[in-house]
mmCIF file of C-alpha atoms and ligand atoms in Angstrom:
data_model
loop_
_atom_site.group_PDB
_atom_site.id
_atom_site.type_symbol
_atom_site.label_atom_id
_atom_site.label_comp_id
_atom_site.label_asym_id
_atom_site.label_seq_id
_atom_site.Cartn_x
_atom_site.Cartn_y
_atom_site.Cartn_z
ATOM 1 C CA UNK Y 951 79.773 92.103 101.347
ATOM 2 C CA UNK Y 952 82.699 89.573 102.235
ATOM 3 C CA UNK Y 953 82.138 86.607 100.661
ATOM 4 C CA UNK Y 954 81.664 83.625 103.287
ATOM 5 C CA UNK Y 955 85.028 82.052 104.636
ATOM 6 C CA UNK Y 956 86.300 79.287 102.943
ATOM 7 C CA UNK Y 957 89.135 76.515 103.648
ATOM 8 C CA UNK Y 958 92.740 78.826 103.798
ATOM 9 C CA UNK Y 959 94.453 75.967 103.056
ATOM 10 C CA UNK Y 960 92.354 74.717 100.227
ATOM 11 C CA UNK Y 961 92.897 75.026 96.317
ATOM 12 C CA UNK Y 962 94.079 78.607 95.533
ATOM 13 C CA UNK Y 963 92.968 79.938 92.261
ATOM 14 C CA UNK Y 964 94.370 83.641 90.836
ATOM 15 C CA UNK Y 965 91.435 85.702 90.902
ATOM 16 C CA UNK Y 966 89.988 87.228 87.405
ATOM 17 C CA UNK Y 967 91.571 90.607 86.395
ATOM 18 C CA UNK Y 968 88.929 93.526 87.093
ATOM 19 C CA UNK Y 969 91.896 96.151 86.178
ATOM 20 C CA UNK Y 970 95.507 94.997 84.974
ATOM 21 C CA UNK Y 971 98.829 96.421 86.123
ATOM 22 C CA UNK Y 972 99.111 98.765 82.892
ATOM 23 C CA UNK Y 973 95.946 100.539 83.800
ATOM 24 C CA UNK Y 974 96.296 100.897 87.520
ATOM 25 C CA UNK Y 975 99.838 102.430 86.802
ATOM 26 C CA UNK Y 976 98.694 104.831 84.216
ATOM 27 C CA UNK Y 977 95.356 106.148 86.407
ATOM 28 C CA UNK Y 978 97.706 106.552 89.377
ATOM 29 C CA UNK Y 979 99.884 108.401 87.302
ATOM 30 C CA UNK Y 980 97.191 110.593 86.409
ATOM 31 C CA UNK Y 981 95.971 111.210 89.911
ATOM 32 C CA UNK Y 982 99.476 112.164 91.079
ATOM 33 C CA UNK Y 983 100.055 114.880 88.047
ATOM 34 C CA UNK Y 984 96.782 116.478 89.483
ATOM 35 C CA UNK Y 985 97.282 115.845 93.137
ATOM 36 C CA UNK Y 986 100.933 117.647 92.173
ATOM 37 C CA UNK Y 987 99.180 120.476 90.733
ATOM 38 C CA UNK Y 988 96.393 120.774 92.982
ATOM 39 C CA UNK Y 989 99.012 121.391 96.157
ATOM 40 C CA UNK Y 990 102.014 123.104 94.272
ATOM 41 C CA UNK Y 991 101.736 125.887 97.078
ATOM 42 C CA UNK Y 992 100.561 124.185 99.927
ATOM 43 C CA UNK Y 993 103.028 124.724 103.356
ATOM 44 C CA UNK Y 994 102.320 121.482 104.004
ATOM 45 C CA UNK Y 995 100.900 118.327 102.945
ATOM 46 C CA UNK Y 996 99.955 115.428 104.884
ATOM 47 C CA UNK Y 997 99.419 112.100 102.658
ATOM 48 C CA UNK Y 998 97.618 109.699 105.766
ATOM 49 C CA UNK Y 999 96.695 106.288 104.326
ATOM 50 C CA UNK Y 1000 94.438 103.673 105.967
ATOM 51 C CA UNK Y 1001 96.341 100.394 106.949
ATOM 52 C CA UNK Y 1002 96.994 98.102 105.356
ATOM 53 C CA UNK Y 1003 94.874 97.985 102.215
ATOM 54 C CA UNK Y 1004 95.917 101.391 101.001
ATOM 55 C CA UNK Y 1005 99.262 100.464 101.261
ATOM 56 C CA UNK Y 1006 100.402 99.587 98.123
ATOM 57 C CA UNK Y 1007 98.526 102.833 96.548
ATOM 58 C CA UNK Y 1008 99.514 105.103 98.999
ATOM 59 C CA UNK Y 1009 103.551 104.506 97.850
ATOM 60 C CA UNK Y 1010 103.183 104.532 94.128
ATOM 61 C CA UNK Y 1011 100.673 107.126 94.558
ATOM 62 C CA UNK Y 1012 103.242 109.218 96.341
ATOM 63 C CA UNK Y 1013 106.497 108.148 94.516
ATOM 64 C CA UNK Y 1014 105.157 110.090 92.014
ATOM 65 C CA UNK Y 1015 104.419 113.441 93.097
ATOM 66 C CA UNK Y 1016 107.147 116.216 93.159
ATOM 67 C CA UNK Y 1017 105.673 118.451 95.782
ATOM 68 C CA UNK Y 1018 106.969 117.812 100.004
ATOM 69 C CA UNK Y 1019 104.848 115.283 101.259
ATOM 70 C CA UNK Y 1020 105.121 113.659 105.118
ATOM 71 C CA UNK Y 1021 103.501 110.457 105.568
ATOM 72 C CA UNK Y 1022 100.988 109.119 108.099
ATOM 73 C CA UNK Y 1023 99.068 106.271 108.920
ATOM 74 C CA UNK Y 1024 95.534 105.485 110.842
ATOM 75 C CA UNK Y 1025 94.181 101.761 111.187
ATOM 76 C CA UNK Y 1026 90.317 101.195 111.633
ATOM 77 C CA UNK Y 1027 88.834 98.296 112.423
ATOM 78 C CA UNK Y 1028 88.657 95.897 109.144
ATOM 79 C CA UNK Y 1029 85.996 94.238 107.256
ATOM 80 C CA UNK Y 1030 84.864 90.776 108.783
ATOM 81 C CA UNK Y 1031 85.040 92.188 112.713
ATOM 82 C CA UNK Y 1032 82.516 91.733 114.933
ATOM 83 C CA UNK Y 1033 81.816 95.695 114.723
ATOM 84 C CA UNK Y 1034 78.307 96.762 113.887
ATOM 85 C CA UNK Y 1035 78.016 98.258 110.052
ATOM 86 C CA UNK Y 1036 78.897 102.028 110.979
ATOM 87 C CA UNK Y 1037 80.534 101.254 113.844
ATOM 88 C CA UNK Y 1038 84.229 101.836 112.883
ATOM 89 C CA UNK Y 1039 86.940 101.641 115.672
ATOM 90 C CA UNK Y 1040 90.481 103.637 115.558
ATOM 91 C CA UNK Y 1041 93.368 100.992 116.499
ATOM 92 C CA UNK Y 1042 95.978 102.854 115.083
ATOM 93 C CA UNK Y 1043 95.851 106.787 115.441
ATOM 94 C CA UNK Y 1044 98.019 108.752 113.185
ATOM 95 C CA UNK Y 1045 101.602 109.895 115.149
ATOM 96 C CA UNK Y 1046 101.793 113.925 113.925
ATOM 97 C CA UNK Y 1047 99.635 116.700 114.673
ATOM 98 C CA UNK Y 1048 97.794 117.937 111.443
ATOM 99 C CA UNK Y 1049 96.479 121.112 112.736
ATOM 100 C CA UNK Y 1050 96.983 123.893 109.993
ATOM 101 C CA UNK Y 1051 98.204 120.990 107.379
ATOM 102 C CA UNK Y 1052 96.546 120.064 103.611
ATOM 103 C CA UNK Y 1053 95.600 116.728 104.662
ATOM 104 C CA UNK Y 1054 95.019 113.928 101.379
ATOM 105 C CA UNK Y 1055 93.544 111.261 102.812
ATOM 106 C CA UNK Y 1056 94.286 108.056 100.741
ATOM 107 C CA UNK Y 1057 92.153 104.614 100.608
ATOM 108 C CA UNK Y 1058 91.823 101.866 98.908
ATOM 109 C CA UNK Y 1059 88.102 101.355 98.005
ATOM 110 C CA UNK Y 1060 85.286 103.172 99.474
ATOM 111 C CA UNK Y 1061 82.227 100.482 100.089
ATOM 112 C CA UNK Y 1062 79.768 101.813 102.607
ATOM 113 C CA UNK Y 1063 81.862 104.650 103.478
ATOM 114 C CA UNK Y 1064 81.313 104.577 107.322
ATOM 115 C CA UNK Y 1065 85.186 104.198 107.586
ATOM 116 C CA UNK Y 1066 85.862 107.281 105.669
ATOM 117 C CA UNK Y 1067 83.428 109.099 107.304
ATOM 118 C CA UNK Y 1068 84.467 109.009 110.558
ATOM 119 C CA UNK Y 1069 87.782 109.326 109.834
ATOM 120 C CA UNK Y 1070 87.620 112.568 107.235
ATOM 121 C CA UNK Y 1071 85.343 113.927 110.786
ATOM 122 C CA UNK Y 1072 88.094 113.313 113.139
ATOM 123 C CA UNK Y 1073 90.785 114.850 111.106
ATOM 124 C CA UNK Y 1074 88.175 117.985 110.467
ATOM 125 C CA UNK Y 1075 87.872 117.937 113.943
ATOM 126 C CA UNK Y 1076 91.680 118.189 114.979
ATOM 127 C CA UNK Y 1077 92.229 121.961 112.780
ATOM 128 C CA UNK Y 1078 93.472 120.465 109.577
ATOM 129 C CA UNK Y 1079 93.421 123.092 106.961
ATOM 130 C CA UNK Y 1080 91.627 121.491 104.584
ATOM 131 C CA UNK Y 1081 91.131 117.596 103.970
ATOM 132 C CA UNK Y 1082 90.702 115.372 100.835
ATOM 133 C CA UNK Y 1083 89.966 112.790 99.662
ATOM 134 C CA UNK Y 1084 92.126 109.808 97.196
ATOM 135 C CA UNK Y 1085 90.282 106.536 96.749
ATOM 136 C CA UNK Y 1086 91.562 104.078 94.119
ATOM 137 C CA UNK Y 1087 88.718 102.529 93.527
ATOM 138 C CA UNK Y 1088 84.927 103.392 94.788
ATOM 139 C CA UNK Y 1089 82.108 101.093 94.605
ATOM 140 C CA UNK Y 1090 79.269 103.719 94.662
ATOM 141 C CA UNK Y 1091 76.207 101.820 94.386
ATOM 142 C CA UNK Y 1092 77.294 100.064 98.357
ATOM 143 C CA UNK Y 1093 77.382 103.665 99.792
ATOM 144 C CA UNK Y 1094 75.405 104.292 103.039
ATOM 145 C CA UNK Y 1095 76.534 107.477 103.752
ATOM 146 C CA UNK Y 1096 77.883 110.129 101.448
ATOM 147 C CA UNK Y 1097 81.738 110.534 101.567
ATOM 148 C CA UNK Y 1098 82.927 113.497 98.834
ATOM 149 C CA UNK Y 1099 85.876 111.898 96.782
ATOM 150 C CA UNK Y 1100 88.245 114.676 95.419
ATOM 151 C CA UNK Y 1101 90.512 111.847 93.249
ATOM 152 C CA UNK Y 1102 88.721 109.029 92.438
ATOM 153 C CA UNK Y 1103 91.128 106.455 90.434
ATOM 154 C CA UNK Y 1104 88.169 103.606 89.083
ATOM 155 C CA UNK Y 1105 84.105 103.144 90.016
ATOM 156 C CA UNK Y 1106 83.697 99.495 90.095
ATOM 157 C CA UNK Y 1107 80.605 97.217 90.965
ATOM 158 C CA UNK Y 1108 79.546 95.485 93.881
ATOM 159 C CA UNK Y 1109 82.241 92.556 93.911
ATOM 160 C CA UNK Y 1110 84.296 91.451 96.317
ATOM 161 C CA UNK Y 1111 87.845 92.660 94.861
ATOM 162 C CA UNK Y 1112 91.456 91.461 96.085
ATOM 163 C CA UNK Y 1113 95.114 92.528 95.488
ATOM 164 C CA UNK Y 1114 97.457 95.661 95.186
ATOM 165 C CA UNK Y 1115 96.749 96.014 98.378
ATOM 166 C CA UNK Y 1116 93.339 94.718 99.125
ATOM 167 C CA UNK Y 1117 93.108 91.392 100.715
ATOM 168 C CA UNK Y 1118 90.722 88.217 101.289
ATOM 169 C CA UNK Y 1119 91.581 86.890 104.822
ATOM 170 C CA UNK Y 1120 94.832 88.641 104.456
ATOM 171 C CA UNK Y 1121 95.745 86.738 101.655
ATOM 172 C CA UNK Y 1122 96.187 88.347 98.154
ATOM 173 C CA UNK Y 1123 97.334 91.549 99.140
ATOM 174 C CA UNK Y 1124 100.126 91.188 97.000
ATOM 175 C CA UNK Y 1125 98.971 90.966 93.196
ATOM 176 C CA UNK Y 1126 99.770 93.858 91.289
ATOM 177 C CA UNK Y 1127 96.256 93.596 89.906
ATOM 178 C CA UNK Y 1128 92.588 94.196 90.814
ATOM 179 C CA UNK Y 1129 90.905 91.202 90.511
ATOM 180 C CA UNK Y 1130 87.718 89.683 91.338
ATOM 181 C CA UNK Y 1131 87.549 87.295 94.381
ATOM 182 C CA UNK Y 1132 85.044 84.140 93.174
ATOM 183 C CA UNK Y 1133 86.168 82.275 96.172
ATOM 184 C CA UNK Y 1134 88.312 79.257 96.708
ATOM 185 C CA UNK Y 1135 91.070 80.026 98.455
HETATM 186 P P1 IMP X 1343 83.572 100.982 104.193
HETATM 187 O O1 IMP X 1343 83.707 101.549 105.574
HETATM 188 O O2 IMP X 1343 82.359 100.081 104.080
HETATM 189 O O3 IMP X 1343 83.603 101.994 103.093
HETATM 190 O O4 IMP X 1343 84.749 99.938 104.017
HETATM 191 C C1 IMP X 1343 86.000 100.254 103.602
HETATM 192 C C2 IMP X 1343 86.933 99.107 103.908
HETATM 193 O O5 IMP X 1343 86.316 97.827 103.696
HETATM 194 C C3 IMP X 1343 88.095 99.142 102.939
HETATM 195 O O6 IMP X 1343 89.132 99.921 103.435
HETATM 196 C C4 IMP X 1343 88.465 97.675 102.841
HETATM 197 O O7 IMP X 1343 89.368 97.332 103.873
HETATM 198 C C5 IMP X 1343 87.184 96.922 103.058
HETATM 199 N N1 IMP X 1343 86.578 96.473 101.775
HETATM 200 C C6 IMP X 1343 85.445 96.951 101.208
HETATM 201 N N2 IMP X 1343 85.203 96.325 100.050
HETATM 202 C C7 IMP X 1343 86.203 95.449 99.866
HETATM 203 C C8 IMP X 1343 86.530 94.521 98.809
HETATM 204 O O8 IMP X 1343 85.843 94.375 97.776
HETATM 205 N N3 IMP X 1343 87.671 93.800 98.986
HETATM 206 C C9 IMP X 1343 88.479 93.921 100.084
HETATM 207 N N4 IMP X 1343 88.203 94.769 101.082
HETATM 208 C C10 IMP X 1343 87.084 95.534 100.980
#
C-alpha cells in the first residue's frame, strides 16, 4: 500500500537503506550472466520494461548482457490512480511487433501482480515466442494473483520502497539505493 500523501514541499529525509548500491550491482550482475546464457541462441530478444520505475534496472540490467537485445517500452497506469485494484490501463503500448520474438519482460517490483499479469497476457496474446519474466525486487506476501518470475533479483517485505528507479510521488526515483519510504517528504 502507498503510504498516505504528505506535504511535497515539507522536510525531506533520505530514506533507510533496504539494499545498498554494492548489492544491487552485484545481483544485477548475476541476473544478466544468466539472462546471457539463458538466450545465447535466441533470433531475437526483446528486453520491454515498464515505465518509468523499471527504468533504471532495465539499462544496467541490459548494459551488461553480450547477446543482441532491442529495447521496448509499455506504460500502465501507476500506483495512486483512481483505477480499481486489478484494473490496470495501457497508456503507453510498446512500438515493435513481437510476434515470433524471446520476449524478457523487465519490472521493478512485483506487489499485487495485476500489472504483470495483464501485461505478460497481452504479449502471449500478440505470438511472442516465448515470454519471461525479470523483476528486481518481488514482494510476495502482497500477491493477488500468481505471476511466474523467471529472474527474480531480491524478495522483500511489505514496505513501501523508493529509489533506483522506484518513486514516492515521483520523487526519489533517483537514489542508487533501495530504501525504505517512512514518510516525510
Ligand atoms: P502491482 O500491479 O500491484 O504488482 O504493482 C506494480 C507497480 O506498483 C510497480 O510497477 C510500481 O510502480 C508500484 N509499486 C508497488 N509497490 C511499490 C513500492 O513499494 N514502491 C513504489 N512503487 C511500488
Amino acid at each position: 500500500m502507498k503510504p498516505a500523501k504528505q506535504n511535497p514541499a515539507g522536510p525531506r529525509q533520505a530514506p533507510r537503506v533496504l539494499i545498498a548500491e554494492d548489492d544491487l550491482d552485484r545481483r544485477i550482475a548475476e541476473l544478466a550472466a544468466e539472462i546471457d546464457r539463458d538466450y545465447a541462441d535466441s533470433d531475437r530478444l526483446v528486453a520491454i520494461g515498464v515505465l518509468k520505475g523499471s527504468v533504471f534496472f532495465l539499462v544496467d540490467l541490459l548494459k551488461r548482457l553480450t547477446i543482441p537485445v532491442a529495447v521496448d517500452f509499455f506504460q500502465t497506469s501507476s500506483y495512486g490512480d483512481s483505477t480499481e485494484p486489478g484494473e490496470v490501463r495501457i497508456r503507453k503500448d510498446i512500438d515493435e511487433s513481437i510476434r515470433g520474438a524471446d520476449v524478457l519482460l523487465v519490472e521493478d517490483i512485483v506487489d499485487t501482480g495485476y500489472t504483470l499479469r495483464t501485461i505478460l497476457d497481452l504479449l502471449r496474446w500478440r505470438g511472442a515466442k516465448s515470454v519471461r519474466l525479470c523483476a528486481l525486487l518481488d514482494k510476495a506476501s502482497r500477491r493477488q494473483v500468481e505471476v511466474p518470475i523467471d529472474y527474480r533479483g531480491f524478495e522483500i517485505e511489505d514496505l513501501f520502497v523508493v529509489g533506483y528507479g522506484l518513486d514516492y510521488n515521483e520523487i526519489y526515483r533517483n537514489l542508487r539505493y533501495i530504501g525504505v519510504y517512512e514518510g516525510g517528504a
